[in-house]
Amino acid sequence: MEIIRSQRKPVHIDVVPTLPLYRSAPPLEVRLEDFELYAMDRLRVLKGIADGLSRGKKSEEMKNLADHLWKANMRHLDASEVVNKDIISHFVLRLVYCRTEDLRKWFLSMETNLFRYRLLFEKAEVQRALMAEFDLPYRAASNAELESVKEGLKQVAQSFGQPLAADAIFYKVPFEEVPELVAGRRVFIHKGYAYIAMNQVVSLVSTQFRSHLSKALILTNRKWTSTIREQEKDRLTPIVEALCSSYLGPDYSQPREFAEISIKDIDQIAKSSFPLCMRHLFEKLREDHHLKHGGRMQLGLFLKGVGLKLEDALAFWKAEFSQRVGSERFDKEYAYSIRHNYGREGKRTDYTPYSCQKIITSAPGVGDHHGCPYRHFRTNLQYKEFLGALATNIDGVLPRSASWSNQLFICLRSKKNIHMRMYLTKFILLYQLLMHICSKV
Amino acid sequence: MTKEEIENGTADMEIDQRELMNGERSELNAVPDGFNANYLKVYYGKLFPHADIFKWMSYGNDGKHPGCDESYFGRREFSFTLDNDIYLRFQSFNSVSQLENSIKEKCPFKIDIGPVYSVDPAKRHAYAQSGNNVFTPVEKELVFDIDMTDYDDVRYCCSGADVCLKCWTLMTIAIKVIDPALRDDFGFNHILWVYSGRRGVHCWVCDPKARRLTNEQRSSIAEYFRVYKGNENSQKKVSLTSSALHPFLLRSYKVLEEFFEGNLLSNQSLFSTEERYEKILEMIPDESITSELRGKWQDNKKSSISKENINVDRWKHVKKILKSGKQKGQGLGKCVEEIVFSFSYPRLDMEVSKHMNHLLKAPFCIHPKTGRVCVPIDPNHCEEFDPTAVPTLSKLLEEINMGGLGTDDDAEWDRTSLGKSIRFFRSSFLQPLLKSCKEEIENSYNAKLQHSKTSLTW
C-alpha cells in the first residue's frame, strides 16, 4: 500500500463478490487521514464483537451483532470504496496488533470471529468460492447420495440437539480431510467419506483463515521491527502506536508501575478498594482458611497484580491455610504453586492476573467462590450481602489510560440495568483501588 | 530335551509312531513347556512363515511388473529383541532370503514391524546430516492395540497378566465394535486381527489409504473410537453428554448391550457383592435413586432370588428406575448407556495408533511369557476364539516330532496346529490384499504412461 498525504488518485479494484481474505496488501493508495480513520472504524467493530462475546452472547445473536456493527461502522459514501476500506483497515490493524503476543492473540481471535460471522451471512456460492480459495476439495452431495445416508445424517444432527433441515446441503469429503470433525464424532462417515453440514464448512474455512492470519501476523511483526517502525517514525509509527494505546488491553508487563501492598494493609484495602469478586474470595478465605484452586488462582494473581510481593504472599496464604491444614502441609502442597504464579518455578512465566472476561467466563463449581458475582451468584441474598458494604457517593472519571478500563466497562455493562448501581460501584471500587495505590507512589 | 535329542530321536519315534493311536502324545514326543533359543530355532527354521510376511510387507512390489517399486521392501524397518533384552532397531532387508536368514541367525525373541521410510533405514545416518528431514516415515499400517490390563477395573475373574474365557469376551466385543466401523465408516477393506500372545489383540489396517495417513489423521481415527476417558480419580469415566448418540455409538451400543446383558453380567457377577454393586451405584448421580436401590438389595438376603439370577435381576432394577423418568435429575438421561459403555466398550491404547513410527509386534511371533503364537483371529467368528487353546511353541514342536522323517519340508507347518492359522492368513487376508495391490500398481503405472503420452511436446 502506498500512503500519500495529498490528494488521492482514485483507484478502482475489481469488486470481488466474496469476502476479502487479506492474503496480501493490495496496491492501493491511501490518504494518511483515512489510514487512521478506517482503522478506528474497524476497531470499533472488533471491540464490539469482543464485548458481545464476553457477555456470553450466543452465536445467533453474535452473528446479528457483527452484521450490525459492520454496517454501522464500515460503510463509505462512495460504494466502490467499501471494499477498499475493509482491506485497508485490516492491514493497518495488522500493523497495530502484530507487536506483542497478547495483541496478536486478541486480533487473531476477533478477526477470525468477524470473518466467521460475515461468512455465515453469505450465499452458498460465495461460501463455495471461498472453499476453492483455500484449496478445500469439497463437493456437494447429490440427492441420491443423501437419500442413502439420510438416517445417519439425522442421528448426527440429533446428537447436537438440532433437527435435520429438509433441504440441508451436505458436502461429501474424504474423511481424512476433516480430522477435527472425525475426532469429535461431529460428522456422519460412510465408506470413507464424511458428510459435512454447511455450518461446519464455515467452521473449517474459518480455521484456514485463522491459520493464514496467524502466520501473517508473525511476518508482519518481523517486518515492523526490522524496517517499518524506523522508516516510518515520523509518519505512520506515531499513529500506529497511538491507535494501540487507546485501546490497549491489560498491560501487566510492567508491574513496577504499581506500588506495593503489604500484609498489614491488606484487610483495610480489601474492605475499601477490592472489586467484589476479589472481596468475596478474600472474605471466604478469612472465614474458611481455605480456597479451592480456582479461587486461589483468581485471588492470588490479583494480589500479585496489585503489588503483593512473593514473600508477603507466601506469608499471607500460609497464615490462613495453616489454620486449616497445618503449616507443614501448606509448605508441601500449596507453597510451590504460589511461587509458580510469581514465575519462580517451572517454566518461570510471570503470570498475569485474570481479566474480567476470563473471570466472567470461568465455571465455578461446588465449593468454589471464584468467578464474577454478577454472573455466578445465584441468590439475591448474596447480592444483598455485598450491597451492605458499598459506598455509593463517589464520582470521578477514570483516567483514560488506566489499564483496567476496558475490562471494567465490559463487566459493568454485562447485566441488566437494575444492577447498574452495583456496577457503577464496582467501577468506583476499582478506581478507588487504583487511586489508593497510585497515591502511595 | 535339546535340539539334538529331538532330531536324533526321530528315527526311534518313527517306529513307535505305529504303535500310537491318533497322534497321542508319548513320552518320546513330549516337549516340555517353555520358551528358549533352542525351541525358537526350530520354530524359525520350520514353521515361521517368512515368505508370507515378505509378500505382505512388499505390498505387490515383487519386481514382476514394471510399475513396481523395487526399493519398497528394503525401506521397511524391522526391529529384533534378542535374548538378554538386546534391542536391534532399524533392521532392513532387500529380499525374502535376507529376511529369513537374519531371523534364523539371530533368533529374535520378538520381531517388531515399523514404518516404511523414505530411504533404507540402514542408510539413515547419511541423510540425517542434511537436516531436511529426508529420513522420515512415509507409510505405515494403521494399527490398534487392545490390552486386557486396561480393563482391570471392570473384570473380576482375573487381573494383571491373566486371561480366561470369561474376560476374553471383552476382546470379542472390541473386535465386534471396531471391525465393522473400520469397514463401513472408514471404508477400509484389508484388515488383520491378531492375538497378541497373552492378553490382548492387535489390529492391522493395510489399505493404501490407511498406510499413507498422517499422524494427525491417525489420531483423529483413534479419537473417533475413544469413549472412555479417565483414571482412578475421575468418578465418571464415560460421559455421553449429548441428547442423542452418534450413529457409530448407537450401532456399537447394540453390540455392547447384547454382551453386557447376555454375558458380562453373570460371568463377572457385577452385582453379586456390595463392593461390586457400589461401583455401579457410583455412576448414578442421584442420591435418592442409589439409596432406593441400595435399600432394596440389602434386604435381598432374605429373598428367594437364586444366586445365578441376582445379577440379571439387579440390573433390571437399575434399568427400570433410571428409564422410568421419575426423578428428573441431571445427568440421568444416558446413565444406563454410560454404565454399559463403561463395562464393555473397547479401550484402545491411543499412543499406539497415533504415531507412524510406532513399532508393533509381528504376527506369528511367539510370546515369551506364554509360549503362545500370535495367530490371526477371524473377526467374523471371533466369539469362537479361545486364547487358552492357541498353539504353544512346545506343542508345535511336539507336532513336528510326530511328523517323522521323509516328509516334504516346505509344508511342515501344514501338519501342525499352525497350519490352520497360516491358511486363514493367506486366504482371507494376504491374497485379497496382494490382488488389490497389483491392481493399484497396474493402474497407477498405466495412468503415468497415459499422462506422459499426452504431455509429450516438441
PDB file of N, CA and C in Angstrom, chain A residues 151-153 155-156 158-162 174-193, chain B residues 183-189 209 213 216-217 219-221 223-227 240 242-250 345:
ATOM      1  N   GLU A 151     -30.546 -41.548   7.266  1.00  0.00           N
ATOM      2  CA  GLU A 151     -30.738 -41.960   8.649  1.00  0.00           C
ATOM      3  C   GLU A 151     -29.554 -41.540   9.507  1.00  0.00           C
ATOM      4  N   GLY A 152     -28.387 -41.818   8.993  1.00  0.00           N
ATOM      5  CA  GLY A 152     -27.180 -41.458   9.735  1.00  0.00           C
ATOM      6  C   GLY A 152     -27.064 -39.948   9.923  1.00  0.00           C
ATOM      7  N   LEU A 153     -27.385 -39.180   8.888  1.00  0.00           N
ATOM      8  CA  LEU A 153     -27.302 -37.719   8.985  1.00  0.00           C
ATOM      9  C   LEU A 153     -28.247 -37.200  10.055  1.00  0.00           C
ATOM     10  N   GLN A 155     -29.298 -38.820  12.672  1.00  0.00           N
ATOM     11  CA  GLN A 155     -28.793 -39.163  14.004  1.00  0.00           C
ATOM     12  C   GLN A 155     -27.690 -38.222  14.441  1.00  0.00           C
ATOM     13  N   VAL A 156     -26.818 -37.858  13.509  1.00  0.00           N
ATOM     14  CA  VAL A 156     -25.735 -36.949  13.870  1.00  0.00           C
ATOM     15  C   VAL A 156     -26.307 -35.586  14.236  1.00  0.00           C
ATOM     16  N   GLN A 158     -29.193 -34.999  15.447  1.00  0.00           N
ATOM     17  CA  GLN A 158     -29.822 -35.135  16.758  1.00  0.00           C
ATOM     18  C   GLN A 158     -28.790 -35.139  17.867  1.00  0.00           C
ATOM     19  N   SER A 159     -27.604 -35.648  17.586  1.00  0.00           N
ATOM     20  CA  SER A 159     -26.606 -35.683  18.649  1.00  0.00           C
ATOM     21  C   SER A 159     -26.125 -34.285  18.999  1.00  0.00           C
ATOM     22  N   PHE A 160     -26.402 -33.292  18.129  1.00  0.00           N
ATOM     23  CA  PHE A 160     -26.133 -31.900  18.501  1.00  0.00           C
ATOM     24  C   PHE A 160     -27.373 -31.268  19.082  1.00  0.00           C
ATOM     25  N   GLY A 161     -28.472 -31.993  19.133  1.00  0.00           N
ATOM     26  CA  GLY A 161     -29.718 -31.398  19.572  1.00  0.00           C
ATOM     27  C   GLY A 161     -30.363 -30.542  18.508  1.00  0.00           C
ATOM     28  N   GLN A 162     -30.042 -30.792  17.242  1.00  0.00           N
ATOM     29  CA  GLN A 162     -30.655 -29.986  16.178  1.00  0.00           C
ATOM     30  C   GLN A 162     -31.403 -30.881  15.224  1.00  0.00           C
ATOM     31  N   PRO A 174     -13.499 -36.729   1.615  1.00  0.00           N
ATOM     32  CA  PRO A 174     -12.773 -37.860   2.218  1.00  0.00           C
ATOM     33  C   PRO A 174     -12.524 -37.574   3.693  1.00  0.00           C
ATOM     34  N   PHE A 175     -12.760 -38.568   4.531  1.00  0.00           N
ATOM     35  CA  PHE A 175     -12.745 -38.321   5.973  1.00  0.00           C
ATOM     36  C   PHE A 175     -11.414 -37.757   6.468  1.00  0.00           C
ATOM     37  N   GLU A 176     -10.329 -38.102   5.773  1.00  0.00           N
ATOM     38  CA  GLU A 176      -9.021 -37.672   6.268  1.00  0.00           C
ATOM     39  C   GLU A 176      -8.792 -36.168   6.091  1.00  0.00           C
ATOM     40  N   GLU A 177      -9.678 -35.512   5.324  1.00  0.00           N
ATOM     41  CA  GLU A 177      -9.558 -34.066   5.155  1.00  0.00           C
ATOM     42  C   GLU A 177     -10.089 -33.301   6.354  1.00  0.00           C
ATOM     43  N   VAL A 178     -10.887 -33.949   7.168  1.00  0.00           N
ATOM     44  CA  VAL A 178     -11.519 -33.224   8.277  1.00  0.00           C
ATOM     45  C   VAL A 178     -11.265 -33.909   9.612  1.00  0.00           C
ATOM     46  N   PRO A 179      -9.999 -34.032   9.982  1.00  0.00           N
ATOM     47  CA  PRO A 179      -9.681 -34.780  11.202  1.00  0.00           C
ATOM     48  C   PRO A 179     -10.364 -34.262  12.467  1.00  0.00           C
ATOM     49  N   GLU A 180     -10.538 -32.939  12.604  1.00  0.00           N
ATOM     50  CA  GLU A 180     -11.154 -32.476  13.855  1.00  0.00           C
ATOM     51  C   GLU A 180     -12.595 -32.933  13.956  1.00  0.00           C
ATOM     52  N   LEU A 181     -13.301 -32.898  12.842  1.00  0.00           N
ATOM     53  CA  LEU A 181     -14.702 -33.303  12.883  1.00  0.00           C
ATOM     54  C   LEU A 181     -14.833 -34.802  13.141  1.00  0.00           C
ATOM     55  N   VAL A 182     -13.919 -35.577  12.565  1.00  0.00           N
ATOM     56  CA  VAL A 182     -13.939 -37.025  12.792  1.00  0.00           C
ATOM     57  C   VAL A 182     -13.640 -37.326  14.252  1.00  0.00           C
ATOM     58  N   ALA A 183     -12.601 -36.678  14.762  1.00  0.00           N
ATOM     59  CA  ALA A 183     -12.188 -36.938  16.141  1.00  0.00           C
ATOM     60  C   ALA A 183     -13.308 -36.630  17.119  1.00  0.00           C
ATOM     61  N   GLY A 184     -14.062 -35.591  16.844  1.00  0.00           N
ATOM     62  CA  GLY A 184     -15.126 -35.194  17.751  1.00  0.00           C
ATOM     63  C   GLY A 184     -16.438 -35.909  17.474  1.00  0.00           C
ATOM     64  N   ARG A 185     -16.436 -36.828  16.538  1.00  0.00           N
ATOM     65  CA  ARG A 185     -17.660 -37.520  16.111  1.00  0.00           C
ATOM     66  C   ARG A 185     -18.753 -36.521  15.783  1.00  0.00           C
ATOM     67  N   ARG A 186     -18.367 -35.507  15.024  1.00  0.00           N
ATOM     68  CA  ARG A 186     -19.370 -34.487  14.699  1.00  0.00           C
ATOM     69  C   ARG A 186     -19.858 -34.597  13.270  1.00  0.00           C
ATOM     70  N   VAL A 187     -19.458 -35.663  12.591  1.00  0.00           N
ATOM     71  CA  VAL A 187     -19.947 -35.865  11.229  1.00  0.00           C
ATOM     72  C   VAL A 187     -20.347 -37.316  11.058  1.00  0.00           C
ATOM     73  N   PHE A 188     -21.177 -37.538  10.051  1.00  0.00           N
ATOM     74  CA  PHE A 188     -21.507 -38.900   9.682  1.00  0.00           C
ATOM     75  C   PHE A 188     -20.480 -39.366   8.662  1.00  0.00           C
ATOM     76  N   ILE A 189     -19.917 -40.529   8.896  1.00  0.00           N
ATOM     77  CA  ILE A 189     -18.899 -41.062   7.972  1.00  0.00           C
ATOM     78  C   ILE A 189     -19.430 -42.352   7.378  1.00  0.00           C
ATOM     79  N   HIS A 190     -19.239 -42.496   6.086  1.00  0.00           N
ATOM     80  CA  HIS A 190     -19.686 -43.737   5.462  1.00  0.00           C
ATOM     81  C   HIS A 190     -18.754 -44.088   4.312  1.00  0.00           C
ATOM     82  N   LYS A 191     -18.240 -45.297   4.354  1.00  0.00           N
ATOM     83  CA  LYS A 191     -17.343 -45.795   3.317  1.00  0.00           C
ATOM     84  C   LYS A 191     -16.228 -44.799   2.996  1.00  0.00           C
ATOM     85  N   GLY A 192     -15.659 -44.226   4.023  1.00  0.00           N
ATOM     86  CA  GLY A 192     -14.508 -43.363   3.821  1.00  0.00           C
ATOM     87  C   GLY A 192     -14.814 -41.917   3.527  1.00  0.00           C
ATOM     88  N   TYR A 193     -16.109 -41.567   3.422  1.00  0.00           N
ATOM     89  CA  TYR A 193     -16.457 -40.172   3.177  1.00  0.00           C
ATOM     90  C   TYR A 193     -17.187 -39.573   4.359  1.00  0.00           C
TER      91      TYR A 193
ATOM     92  N   ARG B 183     -14.681 -50.895   8.469  1.00  0.00           N
ATOM     93  CA  ARG B 183     -15.114 -51.225   7.108  1.00  0.00           C
ATOM     94  C   ARG B 183     -16.219 -50.298   6.619  1.00  0.00           C
ATOM     95  N   ASP B 184     -17.267 -50.150   7.437  1.00  0.00           N
ATOM     96  CA  ASP B 184     -18.423 -49.384   6.954  1.00  0.00           C
ATOM     97  C   ASP B 184     -18.218 -47.882   7.040  1.00  0.00           C
ATOM     98  N   ASP B 185     -17.648 -47.415   8.144  1.00  0.00           N
ATOM     99  CA  ASP B 185     -17.494 -45.970   8.285  1.00  0.00           C
ATOM    100  C   ASP B 185     -16.293 -45.469   7.492  1.00  0.00           C
ATOM    101  N   PHE B 186     -15.150 -46.109   7.727  1.00  0.00           N
ATOM    102  CA  PHE B 186     -13.942 -45.584   7.109  1.00  0.00           C
ATOM    103  C   PHE B 186     -13.633 -46.171   5.737  1.00  0.00           C
ATOM    104  N   GLY B 187     -14.354 -47.217   5.375  1.00  0.00           N
ATOM    105  CA  GLY B 187     -14.168 -47.758   4.033  1.00  0.00           C
ATOM    106  C   GLY B 187     -12.924 -48.596   3.854  1.00  0.00           C
ATOM    107  N   PHE B 188     -12.344 -49.099   4.945  1.00  0.00           N
ATOM    108  CA  PHE B 188     -11.156 -49.949   4.811  1.00  0.00           C
ATOM    109  C   PHE B 188     -11.566 -51.388   4.540  1.00  0.00           C
ATOM    110  N   ASN B 189     -10.703 -52.122   3.820  1.00  0.00           N
ATOM    111  CA  ASN B 189     -11.030 -53.500   3.464  1.00  0.00           C
ATOM    112  C   ASN B 189     -10.006 -54.525   3.943  1.00  0.00           C
ATOM    113  N   LYS B 209      -4.658 -46.312   1.475  1.00  0.00           N
ATOM    114  CA  LYS B 209      -5.039 -45.042   2.103  1.00  0.00           C
ATOM    115  C   LYS B 209      -4.635 -45.040   3.571  1.00  0.00           C
ATOM    116  N   LEU B 213      -1.773 -42.438   5.875  1.00  0.00           N
ATOM    117  CA  LEU B 213      -2.356 -41.458   6.782  1.00  0.00           C
ATOM    118  C   LEU B 213      -1.264 -40.755   7.577  1.00  0.00           C
ATOM    119  N   GLU B 216      -1.706 -36.923  12.376  1.00  0.00           N
ATOM    120  CA  GLU B 216      -2.914 -36.210  12.799  1.00  0.00           C
ATOM    121  C   GLU B 216      -4.163 -36.996  12.397  1.00  0.00           C
ATOM    122  N   GLN B 217      -4.128 -37.575  11.209  1.00  0.00           N
ATOM    123  CA  GLN B 217      -5.296 -38.319  10.743  1.00  0.00           C
ATOM    124  C   GLN B 217      -5.472 -39.596  11.555  1.00  0.00           C
ATOM    125  N   SER B 219      -4.563 -39.984  14.589  1.00  0.00           N
ATOM    126  CA  SER B 219      -5.051 -39.525  15.871  1.00  0.00           C
ATOM    127  C   SER B 219      -6.552 -39.292  15.830  1.00  0.00           C
ATOM    128  N   SER B 220      -7.029 -38.723  14.728  1.00  0.00           N
ATOM    129  CA  SER B 220      -8.469 -38.433  14.665  1.00  0.00           C
ATOM    130  C   SER B 220      -9.282 -39.724  14.627  1.00  0.00           C
ATOM    131  N   ILE B 221      -8.760 -40.756  13.992  1.00  0.00           N
ATOM    132  CA  ILE B 221      -9.477 -42.036  13.969  1.00  0.00           C
ATOM    133  C   ILE B 221      -9.492 -42.639  15.369  1.00  0.00           C
ATOM    134  N   GLU B 223      -9.359 -41.048  18.139  1.00  0.00           N
ATOM    135  CA  GLU B 223     -10.289 -40.258  18.946  1.00  0.00           C
ATOM    136  C   GLU B 223     -11.734 -40.599  18.619  1.00  0.00           C
ATOM    137  N   TYR B 224     -12.001 -40.867  17.358  1.00  0.00           N
ATOM    138  CA  TYR B 224     -13.355 -41.270  16.938  1.00  0.00           C
ATOM    139  C   TYR B 224     -13.782 -42.499  17.718  1.00  0.00           C
ATOM    140  N   PHE B 225     -12.820 -43.385  17.981  1.00  0.00           N
ATOM    141  CA  PHE B 225     -13.127 -44.612  18.703  1.00  0.00           C
ATOM    142  C   PHE B 225     -13.079 -44.452  20.210  1.00  0.00           C
ATOM    143  N   ARG B 226     -12.661 -43.302  20.679  1.00  0.00           N
ATOM    144  CA  ARG B 226     -12.466 -43.202  22.122  1.00  0.00           C
ATOM    145  C   ARG B 226     -13.734 -42.754  22.831  1.00  0.00           C
ATOM    146  N   VAL B 227     -14.067 -43.468  23.886  1.00  0.00           N
ATOM    147  CA  VAL B 227     -15.212 -43.085  24.695  1.00  0.00           C
ATOM    148  C   VAL B 227     -14.794 -42.994  26.153  1.00  0.00           C
ATOM    149  N   LEU B 240     -21.538 -39.539  28.233  1.00  0.00           N
ATOM    150  CA  LEU B 240     -22.246 -39.376  26.961  1.00  0.00           C
ATOM    151  C   LEU B 240     -23.158 -38.184  27.105  1.00  0.00           C
ATOM    152  N   SER B 242     -24.384 -35.856  24.925  1.00  0.00           N
ATOM    153  CA  SER B 242     -25.378 -35.286  24.007  1.00  0.00           C
ATOM    154  C   SER B 242     -26.736 -35.960  24.143  1.00  0.00           C
ATOM    155  N   SER B 243     -27.704 -35.277  23.598  1.00  0.00           N
ATOM    156  CA  SER B 243     -29.070 -35.752  23.733  1.00  0.00           C
ATOM    157  C   SER B 243     -29.287 -37.054  22.975  1.00  0.00           C
ATOM    158  N   ALA B 244     -28.589 -37.206  21.889  1.00  0.00           N
ATOM    159  CA  ALA B 244     -28.703 -38.463  21.151  1.00  0.00           C
ATOM    160  C   ALA B 244     -27.292 -38.926  20.813  1.00  0.00           C
ATOM    161  N   LEU B 245     -27.151 -40.203  20.564  1.00  0.00           N
ATOM    162  CA  LEU B 245     -25.825 -40.729  20.289  1.00  0.00           C
ATOM    163  C   LEU B 245     -25.495 -40.660  18.803  1.00  0.00           C
ATOM    164  N   HIS B 246     -24.220 -40.469  18.526  1.00  0.00           N
ATOM    165  CA  HIS B 246     -23.726 -40.535  17.154  1.00  0.00           C
ATOM    166  C   HIS B 246     -24.012 -41.932  16.608  1.00  0.00           C
ATOM    167  N   PRO B 247     -24.315 -42.050  15.301  1.00  0.00           N
ATOM    168  CA  PRO B 247     -24.639 -43.362  14.720  1.00  0.00           C
ATOM    169  C   PRO B 247     -23.645 -44.458  15.051  1.00  0.00           C
ATOM    170  N   PHE B 248     -22.367 -44.120  15.133  1.00  0.00           N
ATOM    171  CA  PHE B 248     -21.372 -45.132  15.466  1.00  0.00           C
ATOM    172  C   PHE B 248     -21.618 -45.660  16.886  1.00  0.00           C
ATOM    173  N   LEU B 249     -21.904 -44.754  17.816  1.00  0.00           N
ATOM    174  CA  LEU B 249     -22.150 -45.185  19.183  1.00  0.00           C
ATOM    175  C   LEU B 249     -23.460 -45.960  19.288  1.00  0.00           C
ATOM    176  N   LEU B 250     -24.441 -45.547  18.508  1.00  0.00           N
ATOM    177  CA  LEU B 250     -25.727 -46.246  18.523  1.00  0.00           C
ATOM    178  C   LEU B 250     -25.555 -47.684  18.076  1.00  0.00           C
ATOM    179  N   TYR B 345     -17.253 -51.180  26.481  1.00  0.00           N
ATOM    180  CA  TYR B 345     -16.758 -50.544  25.266  1.00  0.00           C
ATOM    181  C   TYR B 345     -15.227 -50.703  25.145  1.00  0.00           C
TER     182      TYR B 345
END
